[in-house]
Short mmCIF file of C-alpha atoms and ligand atoms in Angstrom, two decimals:
data_model
loop_
_atom_site.label_atom_id
_atom_site.label_comp_id
_atom_site.label_asym_id
_atom_site.label_seq_id
_atom_site.Cartn_x
_atom_site.Cartn_y
_atom_site.Cartn_z
CA MET A 877 16.21 15.76 17.76
CA ALA A 878 19.21 13.59 18.43
CA LYS A 879 22.29 14.06 16.26
CA LYS A 880 22.92 11.64 13.35
CA ILE A 881 26.31 9.97 13.48
CA MET A 882 28.03 7.57 11.11
CA VAL A 883 29.13 4.39 12.83
CA SER A 884 31.05 1.40 11.49
CA ILE A 885 28.80 -1.67 11.39
CA LYS A 886 31.25 -3.39 13.74
CA ASP A 887 30.61 -0.72 16.38
CA CYS A 888 26.82 -0.76 16.03
CA LYS A 889 24.92 -2.27 18.92
CA PRO A 890 21.38 -3.55 19.48
CA LYS A 891 18.95 -0.78 20.53
CA MET A 892 20.69 1.86 18.42
CA ILE A 893 18.19 3.64 16.17
CA ILE A 894 18.87 3.92 12.45
CA ALA A 895 18.87 7.54 11.29
CA GLU A 896 18.90 6.95 7.52
CA THR A 897 17.12 4.25 5.52
CA VAL A 898 19.47 1.56 4.18
CA TYR A 899 19.01 0.34 0.59
CA ASN A 900 20.42 -2.75 -1.11
CA ASP A 901 22.11 -2.79 -4.54
CA TYR A 902 18.72 -3.16 -6.21
CA GLY A 903 17.39 0.02 -4.63
CA ALA A 904 15.03 -1.85 -2.31
CA VAL A 905 14.83 -0.83 1.32
CA VAL A 906 16.64 -3.16 3.67
CA VAL A 907 15.99 -1.27 6.89
CA TRP A 908 13.95 1.86 7.42
CA GLU A 909 15.12 4.88 9.33
CA ASN A 910 13.92 4.87 12.94
CA THR A 911 14.23 1.09 13.08
CA VAL A 912 15.66 -0.10 16.36
CA LEU A 913 18.63 -2.34 15.64
CA ASN A 914 18.69 -5.88 16.92
CA ARG A 915 21.39 -8.54 16.67
CA LEU A 916 19.83 -10.23 13.64
CA THR A 917 19.43 -7.04 11.62
CA LEU A 918 23.05 -6.18 12.34
CA MET A 919 24.11 -9.60 11.12
CA GLN A 920 22.05 -9.23 7.94
CA LEU A 921 23.44 -5.78 7.22
CA GLU A 922 26.96 -7.10 7.61
CA ASN A 923 26.14 -10.04 5.35
CA ILE A 924 24.98 -7.83 2.50
CA GLY A 925 28.17 -5.81 2.73
CA ILE A 926 27.02 -2.68 4.58
CA ASP A 927 30.09 -1.13 6.25
CA TYR A 928 28.65 1.96 7.91
CA LEU A 929 25.26 3.09 9.20
CA TYR A 930 23.83 6.42 10.21
CA VAL A 931 22.37 6.10 13.69
CA TYR A 932 21.13 8.58 16.26
CA GLU A 933 23.63 9.45 18.92
CA GLN A 934 22.90 7.30 21.97
CA GLU A 935 20.66 8.88 24.54
CA THR A 936 19.83 7.89 28.08
CA ASP A 937 18.18 4.52 28.54
CA GLU A 938 14.86 6.15 29.51
CA SER A 939 14.55 8.26 26.37
CA MET A 940 15.62 5.28 24.23
CA ASP A 941 12.90 3.15 25.79
CA ALA A 942 10.32 5.88 25.20
CA LYS A 943 11.31 6.04 21.53
CA ILE A 944 11.13 2.27 21.18
CA SER A 945 7.65 2.12 22.70
CA GLU A 946 6.50 4.94 20.36
CA GLN A 947 7.32 2.87 17.31
CA LYS A 948 4.36 1.52 15.38
CA LEU A 949 4.35 -2.22 14.79
CA PRO A 950 3.10 -4.04 11.72
CA GLY A 951 -0.39 -5.45 12.27
CA GLN A 952 -1.10 -2.96 15.07
CA ALA A 953 -4.34 -0.94 14.86
CA PRO A 954 -3.71 2.72 13.98
CA ASP A 955 -4.30 5.17 16.84
CA ASP A 956 -7.69 6.75 17.52
CA SER A 957 -7.01 10.10 15.86
CA PHE A 958 -5.91 8.37 12.66
CA LEU A 959 -9.00 6.13 12.67
CA GLN A 960 -11.33 9.06 13.35
CA SER A 961 -10.09 11.03 10.37
CA TYR A 962 -10.14 7.86 8.22
CA GLU A 963 -13.80 7.23 9.15
CA LYS A 964 -14.66 10.88 8.47
CA ASP A 965 -13.03 10.69 5.02
CA LYS A 966 -15.01 7.53 4.34
CA SER A 967 -18.31 9.27 5.22
CA ASP A 968 -17.38 12.34 3.19
CA ILE A 969 -16.50 10.32 0.10
CA LYS A 970 -19.82 8.49 0.42
CA THR A 971 -21.72 11.79 0.31
CA LEU A 972 -19.51 13.05 -2.50
CA LEU A 973 -20.05 10.02 -4.72
CA LEU A 974 -23.81 10.28 -4.25
CA ASP A 975 -23.73 14.01 -5.09
CA LEU A 976 -21.65 13.43 -8.20
CA SER A 977 -23.91 10.65 -9.44
CA GLU A 978 -26.90 12.95 -9.03
CA GLY A 979 -25.31 15.60 -11.19
CA GLU A 980 -24.39 17.91 -8.32
CA THR A 981 -21.61 20.12 -9.68
CA GLY A 982 -20.60 21.95 -6.53
CA SER A 983 -18.48 19.03 -5.40
CA ILE A 984 -14.99 20.12 -6.40
CA GLU A 985 -14.24 21.78 -3.06
CA LYS A 986 -15.37 18.62 -1.28
CA VAL A 987 -12.94 16.52 -3.34
CA LEU A 988 -10.12 18.88 -2.39
CA ASP A 989 -11.13 18.81 1.28
CA ILE A 990 -10.96 15.03 1.41
CA ALA A 991 -7.75 15.00 -0.64
CA ASN A 992 -6.17 17.44 1.83
CA SER A 993 -7.26 15.28 4.74
CA VAL A 994 -5.69 12.17 3.13
CA TYR A 995 -2.55 14.10 2.16
CA ALA A 996 -2.12 15.29 5.75
CA ARG A 997 -1.29 11.68 6.68
CA ASN A 998 1.57 11.41 4.22
CA GLU A 999 4.13 10.86 6.99
CA GLN A 1000 2.11 8.11 8.67
CA ASN A 1001 3.19 5.21 6.47
CA MET A 1002 2.83 2.47 9.08
CA ASP A 1003 -0.64 3.61 10.14
CA ILE A 1004 -1.74 3.70 6.50
CA ILE A 1005 -0.39 0.23 5.83
CA ASN A 1006 -2.00 -1.18 8.96
CA CYS A 1007 -5.27 0.55 8.18
CA ILE A 1008 -5.54 -1.05 4.72
CA THR A 1009 -5.41 -4.55 6.15
CA GLN A 1010 -7.97 -4.03 8.93
CA ILE A 1011 -11.30 -5.85 8.61
CA ARG A 1012 -13.76 -3.48 6.92
CA ASN A 1013 -17.51 -3.20 6.98
CA VAL A 1014 -18.40 -5.03 3.76
CA ASP A 1015 -21.46 -2.86 3.05
CA GLU A 1016 -19.26 0.20 2.87
CA TYR A 1017 -16.56 -1.51 0.82
CA THR A 1018 -16.63 0.97 -2.08
CA TYR A 1019 -16.06 3.99 0.17
CA TYR A 1020 -13.22 2.47 2.22
CA HIS A 1021 -11.75 1.29 -1.07
CA CYS A 1022 -11.64 4.85 -2.47
CA ILE A 1023 -9.82 6.15 0.61
CA ASN A 1024 -7.45 3.18 0.67
CA VAL A 1025 -6.54 3.47 -3.01
CA SER A 1026 -5.98 7.17 -2.46
CA MET A 1027 -3.61 6.55 0.49
CA LEU A 1028 -1.77 3.75 -1.34
CA ALA A 1029 -1.37 5.85 -4.49
CA MET A 1030 0.10 8.58 -2.25
CA LEU A 1031 2.64 6.12 -0.80
CA ILE A 1032 3.61 4.87 -4.27
CA GLY A 1033 4.04 8.47 -5.45
CA LYS A 1034 6.37 9.10 -2.51
CA TRP A 1035 8.33 5.90 -3.13
CA LEU A 1036 8.70 6.86 -6.80
CA GLN A 1037 9.96 10.23 -5.52
CA LEU A 1038 7.39 12.27 -7.42
CA GLU A 1039 6.88 15.97 -6.70
CA PRO A 1040 4.42 16.88 -3.90
CA ILE A 1041 2.02 18.45 -6.41
CA ASP A 1042 1.93 15.17 -8.39
CA ILE A 1043 1.41 13.17 -5.21
CA HIS A 1044 -1.53 15.42 -4.31
CA MET A 1045 -3.03 14.73 -7.74
CA LEU A 1046 -2.56 11.00 -7.19
CA VAL A 1047 -4.50 11.33 -3.94
CA GLN A 1048 -7.38 12.92 -5.90
CA ALA A 1049 -7.15 10.27 -8.64
CA GLY A 1050 -7.34 7.50 -6.02
CA LEU A 1051 -10.39 9.09 -4.39
CA LEU A 1052 -12.21 9.41 -7.71
CA HIS A 1053 -11.00 6.35 -9.63
CA ASP A 1054 -14.23 4.35 -9.11
CA VAL A 1055 -16.66 7.30 -9.02
CA GLY A 1056 -18.34 5.85 -12.14
CA LYS A 1057 -19.55 2.89 -10.08
CA SER A 1058 -22.14 5.22 -8.57
CA LEU A 1059 -23.98 5.04 -11.93
CA ILE A 1060 -24.12 1.23 -11.93
CA PRO A 1061 -26.98 -0.52 -10.08
CA GLY A 1062 -26.12 -1.37 -6.45
CA SER A 1063 -27.49 -4.87 -7.01
CA ILE A 1064 -24.56 -5.54 -9.36
CA ILE A 1065 -21.87 -3.64 -7.42
CA LYS A 1066 -22.78 -5.33 -4.13
CA LYS A 1067 -23.61 -8.75 -5.56
CA PRO A 1068 -22.14 -11.30 -3.13
CA ALA A 1069 -21.21 -13.75 -5.90
CA LYS A 1070 -19.45 -13.98 -9.23
CA LEU A 1071 -20.93 -11.64 -11.85
CA THR A 1072 -22.53 -12.91 -15.04
CA GLU A 1073 -20.84 -11.89 -18.27
CA ASN A 1074 -23.54 -9.34 -18.91
CA GLU A 1075 -23.18 -7.83 -15.42
CA TYR A 1076 -19.41 -7.70 -15.79
CA GLU A 1077 -19.76 -5.80 -19.09
CA LYS A 1078 -21.88 -3.23 -17.21
CA VAL A 1079 -19.32 -2.89 -14.41
CA LYS A 1080 -16.57 -2.33 -16.98
CA LYS A 1081 -18.31 0.86 -18.03
CA HIS A 1082 -17.44 2.50 -14.68
CA SER A 1083 -14.10 3.89 -15.84
CA GLN A 1084 -15.73 5.72 -18.75
CA TYR A 1085 -18.66 6.92 -16.62
CA GLY A 1086 -16.19 8.18 -14.01
CA TYR A 1087 -14.23 10.04 -16.65
CA TYR A 1088 -17.31 11.84 -17.99
CA LEU A 1089 -18.66 12.62 -14.49
CA THR A 1090 -15.43 14.33 -13.50
CA LYS A 1091 -14.54 15.85 -16.87
CA ARG A 1092 -17.72 17.88 -17.02
CA LEU A 1093 -16.78 19.58 -13.73
CA ASN A 1094 -14.03 21.23 -15.77
CA ARG A 1095 -11.63 21.60 -12.87
CA PHE A 1096 -9.54 18.46 -12.68
CA ASP A 1097 -6.10 18.09 -14.21
CA ASN A 1098 -6.10 15.90 -17.30
CA ARG A 1099 -3.76 13.41 -15.59
CA ILE A 1100 -6.41 12.79 -12.92
CA LEU A 1101 -9.06 12.24 -15.61
CA GLU A 1102 -6.77 9.82 -17.46
CA ALA A 1103 -6.09 7.85 -14.28
CA ILE A 1104 -9.85 7.44 -13.81
CA LEU A 1105 -10.37 6.41 -17.44
CA TYR A 1106 -7.40 4.07 -17.75
CA HIS A 1107 -6.95 2.46 -14.30
CA HIS A 1108 -8.13 -0.92 -15.70
CA GLU A 1109 -5.83 -0.87 -18.72
CA ARG A 1110 -3.16 -3.59 -18.54
CA GLU A 1111 0.43 -3.67 -19.80
CA ASP A 1112 -0.25 -6.54 -22.23
CA GLY A 1113 -3.25 -4.78 -23.78
CA SER A 1114 -5.82 -7.03 -22.09
CA GLY A 1115 -7.45 -4.25 -20.08
CA TYR A 1116 -10.33 -1.84 -20.74
CA PRO A 1117 -11.82 0.45 -22.01
CA ARG A 1118 -9.36 0.81 -24.91
CA GLY A 1119 -6.96 -2.12 -24.64
CA LEU A 1120 -3.95 0.21 -24.37
CA ASN A 1121 -0.56 -1.29 -23.73
CA ARG A 1122 2.65 -0.38 -21.90
CA ASP A 1123 3.82 3.04 -23.10
CA GLN A 1124 0.30 4.09 -24.01
CA ILE A 1125 -0.87 3.89 -20.39
CA PRO A 1126 -0.23 7.09 -18.41
CA LEU A 1127 1.88 6.85 -15.22
CA PHE A 1128 -0.94 7.95 -12.88
CA ALA A 1129 -3.21 5.20 -14.27
CA LYS A 1130 -0.42 2.63 -13.71
CA ILE A 1131 0.02 3.79 -10.10
CA VAL A 1132 -3.72 3.72 -9.36
CA ALA A 1133 -3.87 0.23 -10.95
CA VAL A 1134 -1.27 -1.12 -8.50
CA ALA A 1135 -2.95 0.55 -5.49
CA ASP A 1136 -6.36 -0.70 -6.66
CA THR A 1137 -5.15 -4.28 -7.11
CA TYR A 1138 -3.50 -4.40 -3.68
CA ASP A 1139 -6.54 -3.02 -1.87
CA ALA A 1140 -8.96 -5.33 -3.70
CA MET A 1141 -6.78 -8.36 -2.93
CA THR A 1142 -6.39 -7.58 0.79
CA ALA A 1143 -10.07 -6.75 1.38
CA ASN A 1144 -12.57 -9.01 3.03
CA ARG A 1145 -15.69 -9.21 0.86
CA VAL A 1146 -18.99 -10.97 1.27
CA TYR A 1147 -17.75 -13.78 -0.97
CA LYS A 1148 -14.13 -14.01 0.16
CA PRO A 1149 -12.19 -13.72 3.43
CA LYS A 1150 -9.31 -11.29 3.59
CA GLN A 1151 -5.84 -12.48 2.58
CA THR A 1152 -2.68 -11.83 4.55
CA PRO A 1153 -0.41 -9.15 3.05
CA PHE A 1154 2.22 -11.87 2.45
CA LYS A 1155 -0.21 -13.88 0.33
CA VAL A 1156 -1.05 -10.72 -1.61
CA PHE A 1157 2.66 -9.88 -2.14
CA ASP A 1158 3.05 -13.41 -3.49
CA MET A 1159 0.08 -13.12 -5.84
CA MET A 1160 1.11 -9.70 -7.07
CA GLN A 1161 4.75 -10.63 -7.59
CA ASN A 1162 3.97 -13.90 -9.35
CA SER A 1163 0.86 -13.19 -11.33
CA CYS A 1164 0.73 -9.46 -12.01
CA PHE A 1165 3.89 -8.97 -14.04
CA GLY A 1166 2.64 -8.51 -17.58
CA TYR A 1167 -0.49 -6.79 -16.28
CA LEU A 1168 0.88 -4.10 -14.01
CA ASP A 1169 3.83 -1.82 -14.75
CA PRO A 1170 6.96 -3.68 -13.48
CA VAL A 1171 8.71 -0.57 -12.13
CA VAL A 1172 5.65 0.68 -10.26
CA LEU A 1173 4.84 -2.82 -9.01
CA ASN A 1174 8.36 -3.56 -7.85
CA THR A 1175 8.73 -0.17 -6.17
CA PHE A 1176 5.48 -0.80 -4.33
CA LEU A 1177 6.25 -4.38 -3.26
CA SER A 1178 9.85 -3.73 -2.24
CA ASN A 1179 8.81 -0.81 -0.07
CA ILE A 1180 5.57 -2.00 1.50
CA SER A 1181 6.85 -5.51 2.29
CA HIS A 1182 9.64 -4.17 4.49
CA TYR A 1183 7.11 -2.67 6.88
CA TYR A 1184 6.28 -6.25 7.86
CA THR A 1185 9.75 -7.03 9.20
CA GLY A 1186 9.21 -7.65 12.91
CA SER A 1187 5.60 -8.76 12.53
CA VAL A 1188 4.43 -11.78 14.46
CA VAL A 1189 2.68 -14.40 12.34
CA LYS A 1190 0.84 -17.68 12.74
CA LEU A 1191 1.89 -20.55 10.49
CA ASN A 1192 -0.29 -23.28 8.98
CA ASP A 1193 1.23 -25.77 11.44
CA GLY A 1194 0.00 -23.60 14.34
CA ARG A 1195 3.38 -22.22 15.37
CA ILE A 1196 3.96 -18.54 16.05
CA ALA A 1197 6.98 -16.90 14.43
CA GLU A 1198 8.61 -13.51 13.96
CA VAL A 1199 9.34 -12.14 10.48
CA VAL A 1200 13.03 -11.27 10.49
CA TYR A 1201 13.97 -10.76 6.85
CA ILE A 1202 12.07 -9.95 3.66
CA ASN A 1203 13.65 -11.44 0.56
CA TYR A 1204 13.32 -9.32 -2.60
CA MET A 1205 13.19 -12.52 -4.73
CA GLN A 1206 9.90 -13.47 -3.05
CA TYR A 1207 8.36 -10.72 -0.93
CA GLY A 1208 5.63 -13.09 0.27
CA LYS A 1209 8.09 -15.70 1.57
CA PRO A 1210 10.18 -14.08 4.30
CA VAL A 1211 12.67 -15.61 6.72
CA LEU A 1212 11.07 -16.33 10.09
CA LYS A 1213 12.45 -16.97 13.55
CA ILE A 1214 10.99 -19.30 16.15
CA GLY A 1215 13.10 -19.47 19.29
CA ASP A 1216 16.61 -20.14 18.01
CA GLU A 1217 15.43 -21.62 14.71
CA TYR A 1218 15.42 -19.67 11.44
CA ILE A 1219 12.92 -20.75 8.78
CA ASP A 1220 13.20 -19.59 5.17
CA LEU A 1221 9.75 -19.85 3.58
CA MET A 1222 11.35 -19.88 0.12
CA VAL A 1223 12.91 -23.21 1.07
CA ARG A 1224 10.26 -24.65 3.40
CA LYS A 1225 7.50 -24.68 0.81
CA ASN A 1226 5.06 -26.66 2.96
CA LEU A 1227 4.90 -23.83 5.52
CA LYS A 1228 2.62 -20.86 4.97
CA ILE A 1229 1.74 -17.72 6.88
CA GLU A 1230 -1.92 -17.93 7.88
CA ALA A 1231 -2.33 -14.70 9.79
CA ILE A 1232 -0.56 -11.70 11.27
CA ILE A 1233 -1.28 -11.59 14.98
FE1 FE2 B 126 -12.17 0.43 -11.02
FE1 FE2 B 127 -11.11 0.28 -7.60
#
């Protein structure tokens, strides 16, 4: 591993690789470690008053180029080994949910096996983020959703700097959060249209069903059970099943709620096409305060959005642009670059990102 050295921002050059993540005054990530510096990033870092950076000591051009090509890009499909284990987890959770709904009690080891498989990817942030936004098979939505919520809850746990044992529990809570849906008729769960009031009341029972299904196994930590029971509670008391508010909602339930909301909003369903992550950041930042815990939500948005710096996007006027800066005021409206022109989507309100390409 190359040595980390501290370099004055004035002496930093494009192609140097950042060795320690840089945060702004609000605690949000400005640039991640292992980012390859370019002229614009250097300019931005200088503008926000960063004087020094930790970078890796320069290596030969060949090894630098190898490192650069190893970097994962936003919007890029995860590699085959990641996708294979993701698909296997999806199949395993499908079997597990069926077993649990049929009263099979020997399922605890299977939960831990899948949780361990998800947890083993805890260093692969970019693959996880890219995986969530891939097009999914709509018939298998529920199973992909469980794995995705589990992976996202793991990332949030890391970003909140929780202990590894807590993060592992969050992985389990994410896997099991919707297990109660296995007791609700498939015709309602898979209905490709808006639910009637009566159907919606039935769906709302899933958090209680899930709680009882897992509680009777007598092996899961109470915080996992509470996350299952309370993941639809909302900060303003408008959620279910108990209408709890703010301080009454346990942290794990708040984390699963944020992960659950993001995955549901990014998914393609029979009745809705998938949204770009930027659109979802926008919706979450502007309409979820009051519903989701502000600290958990902001930690999530400030961290995940920065993975999209460098992504190439298509605008509603057909032009192709590069995302060069994520603004913490509006995570869904970054600064873009087309040729020599910089476009701030917070200012140019008529322009929208239509797709990541
Ligand atoms: Fe749910
Ligand atoms: Fe869910």
